[in-house]
């Protein structure tokens, strides 16, 4: 999508952020649960947040990560009464919380900011559509490959061994990102490791053969 | 979601529509394919349009229907270069096509319309999230029940036999709405018919027992 930034950033939002409340959230702590009243938008000043769905049986699917500078909880702006996601800090994080009404008041007289929000909602739509495509059409191997490519694109750091995904990532985290069982995800990771496509270390994944990984994605 | 209309309508859009081009599309004809340049937004003056994804093997998942008064192709407004959906007329339809630049020019000086667009994008996000939840967590029976309830909510007409879904609907249409094989969808429909939850006629479905159908949805 040309003209659209890939990150969840809004230019010119700083004066609004100065009116927000700063909150420190330790790693693995919940920011809100599904069903919690949706009354604020959150900006990540520092850290990383995971947004996921929980089903009543405890199964989880991760929908997105939001990192430093990005925002989440934006559905509060369009009338959402209760959060549908689970939001959890993936690492120690600092958030700025802006009450819905304050942010609405601020943006409604700023068409340029409203348009940027529309673009962010558009990004979210495109991401969700990719998740739908993956779940409807693709097997675990293809879903895992696509997810690893996305992570390496957003969080990859070049090292002498390959592209390191630069944060702590368990097999369960990955399984929840592709809507698969943990066991099947581990099997697919092991297969990729045997084939020399990636290397696994404790909580770390290094992609050694990007082209090999792209081939595993299947037709797009 | 309180405060949010459920339909894809924008108040005060009439002056813009007068600048658009009217196009008549016969039933089952394609409006655009995935990959077609995304240059316009479409308003349904009359009829019904189906938006779906196609995978390279020909499998399809239907994402949404847009009926009279509603709009589609809105991702053109946020930088989409090529359509990702397949848009097809489900019945003889009349569309009004507005070039992207003309609509952007018109809405950018109208914060209230921009905010309505943001609400529509929010609706779309919520719908897509429900599709993700269904695909990730629910079996075919629960997905079919949820889809039939949505259709009866949006297109249901009360008859003496129950709630008739008021347009031509094949088993394949339903299968593509829930991301399932046609055969499995027919099996689930037959089961619901045996249990007295619905009645099937040629291209028609009548829901006889809404509470029974709700029970089939599982926990939400």
Coordinates of N, CA and C in Angstrom, one line a residue, chain A residues 1-4 53-56 59-61 63 75 77-81 84-85 104 108 111-112 114-115 117-119 121-122 124-126 128-133 135-137 219-220, chain B residues 1-4 53-56 59-61 63 75 77-81 84-85 104 108 111-112 114-115 117-119 121-122 124-126 128-133 135-137 219-220:
Chain A
X1 N 0.8 -1.2 0.0 CA 0.0 0.0 0.0 C 0.9 1.3 0.0
X2 N 0.9 1.9 -1.1 CA 1.7 3.1 -1.2 C 1.1 4.2 -0.3
X3 N 1.8 5.2 0.0 CA 1.3 6.4 0.8 C 0.9 6.0 2.2
X4 N 1.1 4.8 2.5 CA 0.6 4.4 3.9 C 1.9 3.9 4.7
X53 N -6.8 -12.4 21.0 CA -8.1 -12.9 21.4 C -8.0 -14.1 22.3
X54 N -8.8 -14.3 23.2 CA -8.9 -15.5 24.0 C -10.3 -16.1 23.7
X55 N -10.3 -17.4 23.5 CA -11.6 -18.0 23.5 C -11.9 -18.6 24.8
X56 N -13.2 -19.0 25.1 CA -13.6 -19.4 26.4 C -12.8 -20.6 26.9
X59 N -7.9 -21.0 24.5 CA -7.1 -20.9 23.3 C -6.9 -19.4 23.0
X60 N -5.7 -19.1 22.4 CA -5.4 -17.7 22.1 C -4.9 -17.5 20.7
X61 N -5.3 -16.4 20.1 CA -4.7 -16.1 18.8 C -4.2 -14.6 18.9
X63 N -3.1 -11.2 17.5 CA -3.5 -10.4 16.3 C -2.4 -9.4 15.9
X75 N -10.1 1.4 19.0 CA -11.6 1.2 18.8 C -12.4 2.0 19.8
X77 N -12.4 4.9 20.1 CA -12.7 6.2 19.4 C -14.0 6.1 18.5
X78 N -14.4 4.8 18.2 CA -15.5 4.7 17.3 C -16.6 3.9 17.9
X79 N -16.7 4.1 19.3 CA -17.9 3.6 20.0 C -17.8 2.3 20.6
X80 N -16.6 1.7 20.6 CA -16.5 0.4 21.3 C -16.7 0.6 22.8
X81 N -17.6 -0.2 23.4 CA -17.9 0.0 24.8 C -17.0 -0.9 25.7
X84 N -12.3 -5.9 23.1 CA -12.5 -7.3 22.6 C -11.2 -8.1 22.7
X85 N -10.1 -7.3 22.8 CA -8.8 -8.0 22.8 C -8.3 -8.2 24.3
X104 N -11.0 12.3 21.3 CA -12.0 12.7 20.2 C -12.1 14.2 20.0
X108 N -11.2 15.7 16.4 CA -12.3 16.1 15.5 C -12.1 17.4 14.8
X111 N -8.7 17.5 10.7 CA -8.9 16.5 9.7 C -7.6 15.8 9.3
X112 N -6.5 16.4 9.4 CA -5.2 15.7 9.0 C -5.0 14.5 10.0
X114 N -7.4 13.0 11.8 CA -8.4 12.0 11.5 C -8.1 11.2 10.3
X115 N -7.5 11.8 9.2 CA -7.1 11.1 8.0 C -6.0 10.1 8.4
X117 N -5.6 8.7 11.2 CA -6.3 7.6 11.9 C -6.9 6.6 11.0
X118 N -7.6 7.2 9.9 CA -8.2 6.4 8.9 C -7.2 5.5 8.2
X119 N -6.0 6.0 8.0 CA -5.0 5.2 7.4 C -4.5 4.1 8.3
X121 N -6.4 2.7 10.6 CA -7.5 1.7 10.6 C -7.4 0.8 9.3
X122 N -7.0 1.5 8.2 CA -6.8 0.8 6.9 C -5.7 -0.3 7.0
X124 N -4.8 -1.8 9.7 CA -5.3 -2.8 10.6 C -6.2 -3.8 9.8
X125 N -7.1 -3.2 8.9 CA -7.9 -4.0 8.1 C -7.1 -4.9 7.2
X126 N -6.0 -4.3 6.6 CA -5.2 -5.2 5.7 C -4.5 -6.3 6.5
X128 N -5.6 -7.7 9.3 CA -6.7 -8.7 9.6 C -7.0 -9.5 8.4
X129 N -7.1 -8.9 7.3 CA -7.4 -9.6 6.1 C -6.4 -10.7 5.8
X130 N -5.1 -10.3 6.0 CA -4.0 -11.3 5.8 C -4.2 -12.5 6.8
X131 N -4.6 -12.2 8.1 CA -4.8 -13.3 9.0 C -6.0 -14.2 8.5
X132 N -7.0 -13.6 8.0 CA -8.2 -14.3 7.5 C -7.7 -15.2 6.3
X133 N -7.0 -14.7 5.4 CA -6.4 -15.4 4.3 C -5.6 -16.6 4.8
X135 N -5.6 -18.1 7.7 CA -6.4 -19.2 8.4 C -7.3 -19.9 7.4
X136 N -7.8 -19.2 6.4 CA -8.8 -19.9 5.5 C -8.1 -20.8 4.5
X137 N -6.9 -20.3 4.0 CA -6.3 -21.0 2.8 C -5.0 -21.7 3.1
X219 N 2.1 -19.7 -2.9 CA 1.7 -18.5 -3.7 C 1.0 -17.5 -2.9
X220 N 1.2 -16.2 -3.2 CA 0.5 -15.2 -2.4 C -0.5 -14.4 -3.2
Chain B
X1 N -21.4 -2.5 19.8 CA -20.7 -1.2 19.7 C -21.8 -0.1 19.7
X2 N -22.0 0.5 20.8 CA -23.0 1.6 20.8 C -22.5 2.7 20.0
X3 N -23.4 3.6 19.6 CA -23.1 4.8 18.9 C -22.6 4.5 17.4
X4 N -22.6 3.3 17.1 CA -22.1 3.0 15.7 C -23.2 2.4 14.9
X53 N -12.4 -13.0 -1.0 CA -11.0 -13.4 -1.4 C -11.0 -14.6 -2.2
X54 N -10.1 -14.7 -3.2 CA -9.8 -15.9 -3.9 C -8.4 -16.3 -3.6
X55 N -8.2 -17.6 -3.4 CA -6.8 -18.1 -3.3 C -6.4 -18.6 -4.7
X56 N -5.1 -18.8 -4.9 CA -4.7 -19.2 -6.3 C -5.3 -20.5 -6.7
X59 N -10.1 -21.5 -4.3 CA -10.9 -21.5 -3.1 C -11.3 -20.0 -2.8
X60 N -12.5 -19.8 -2.2 CA -13.0 -18.5 -2.0 C -13.5 -18.4 -0.6
X61 N -13.3 -17.2 0.0 CA -14.0 -16.9 1.3 C -14.6 -15.5 1.2
X63 N -16.2 -12.2 2.5 CA -15.9 -11.4 3.7 C -17.1 -10.6 4.1
X75 N -10.9 1.1 0.6 CA -9.5 1.1 0.9 C -8.7 2.0 -0.1
X77 N -9.2 4.9 -0.5 CA -9.0 6.2 0.1 C -7.7 6.3 1.0
X78 N -7.2 5.1 1.4 CA -6.1 5.1 2.3 C -4.8 4.5 1.6
X79 N -4.7 4.7 0.3 CA -3.5 4.4 -0.4 C -3.4 3.0 -1.0
X80 N -4.5 2.2 -0.9 CA -4.5 0.9 -1.6 C -4.3 1.1 -3.1
X81 N -3.3 0.4 -3.7 CA -3.0 0.6 -5.1 C -3.8 -0.4 -6.0
X84 N -7.7 -6.0 -3.3 CA -7.4 -7.3 -2.7 C -8.6 -8.2 -2.8
X85 N -9.8 -7.6 -2.9 CA -11.0 -8.5 -3.0 C -11.4 -8.7 -4.4
X104 N -11.6 12.0 -1.9 CA -10.6 12.5 -0.9 C -10.7 14.0 -0.7
X108 N -11.8 15.5 2.9 CA -10.8 16.0 3.8 C -11.1 17.4 4.4
X111 N -14.6 17.1 8.5 CA -14.2 16.2 9.6 C -15.3 15.2 10.0
X112 N -16.6 15.7 9.9 CA -17.7 14.8 10.3 C -17.8 13.6 9.4
X114 N -15.2 12.4 7.6 CA -14.0 11.6 7.9 C -14.3 10.7 9.1
X115 N -15.0 11.3 10.1 CA -15.2 10.6 11.3 C -16.2 9.4 11.1
X117 N -16.4 7.9 8.2 CA -15.6 6.9 7.5 C -14.8 6.1 8.6
X118 N -14.3 6.8 9.6 CA -13.5 6.1 10.6 C -14.4 5.0 11.3
X119 N -15.6 5.4 11.6 CA -16.6 4.5 12.2 C -16.9 3.3 11.3
X121 N -14.8 2.1 9.0 CA -13.6 1.2 9.1 C -13.6 0.4 10.4
X122 N -14.1 1.0 11.4 CA -14.2 0.3 12.7 C -15.1 -0.8 12.6
X124 N -15.8 -2.5 10.0 CA -15.1 -3.5 9.2 C -14.1 -4.3 10.0
X125 N -13.4 -3.6 10.8 CA -12.4 -4.2 11.7 C -13.1 -5.2 12.6
X126 N -14.2 -4.8 13.2 CA -15.0 -5.7 14.1 C -15.5 -6.9 13.3
X128 N -14.2 -8.3 10.6 CA -13.0 -9.1 10.3 C -12.5 -9.9 11.5
X129 N -12.5 -9.2 12.6 CA -12.1 -9.9 13.9 C -13.0 -11.0 14.2
X130 N -14.3 -10.9 13.9 CA -15.2 -12.0 14.1 C -14.9 -13.1 13.2
X131 N -14.6 -12.8 12.0 CA -14.2 -13.9 11.0 C -13.0 -14.6 11.5
X132 N -12.0 -13.8 12.0 CA -10.8 -14.5 12.6 C -11.1 -15.4 13.7
X133 N -11.9 -14.9 14.7 CA -12.3 -15.7 15.8 C -13.0 -17.0 15.3
X135 N -12.7 -18.6 12.5 CA -11.8 -19.5 11.8 C -10.9 -20.1 12.8
X136 N -10.4 -19.3 13.8 CA -9.4 -19.8 14.7 C -10.0 -20.7 15.8
X137 N -11.2 -20.5 16.2 CA -11.7 -21.1 17.4 C -13.0 -22.0 17.2
X219 N -20.2 -20.8 23.1 CA -20.0 -19.6 23.9 C -19.4 -18.5 23.0
X220 N -19.8 -17.2 23.3 CA -19.3 -16.1 22.5 C -18.3 -15.3 23.3

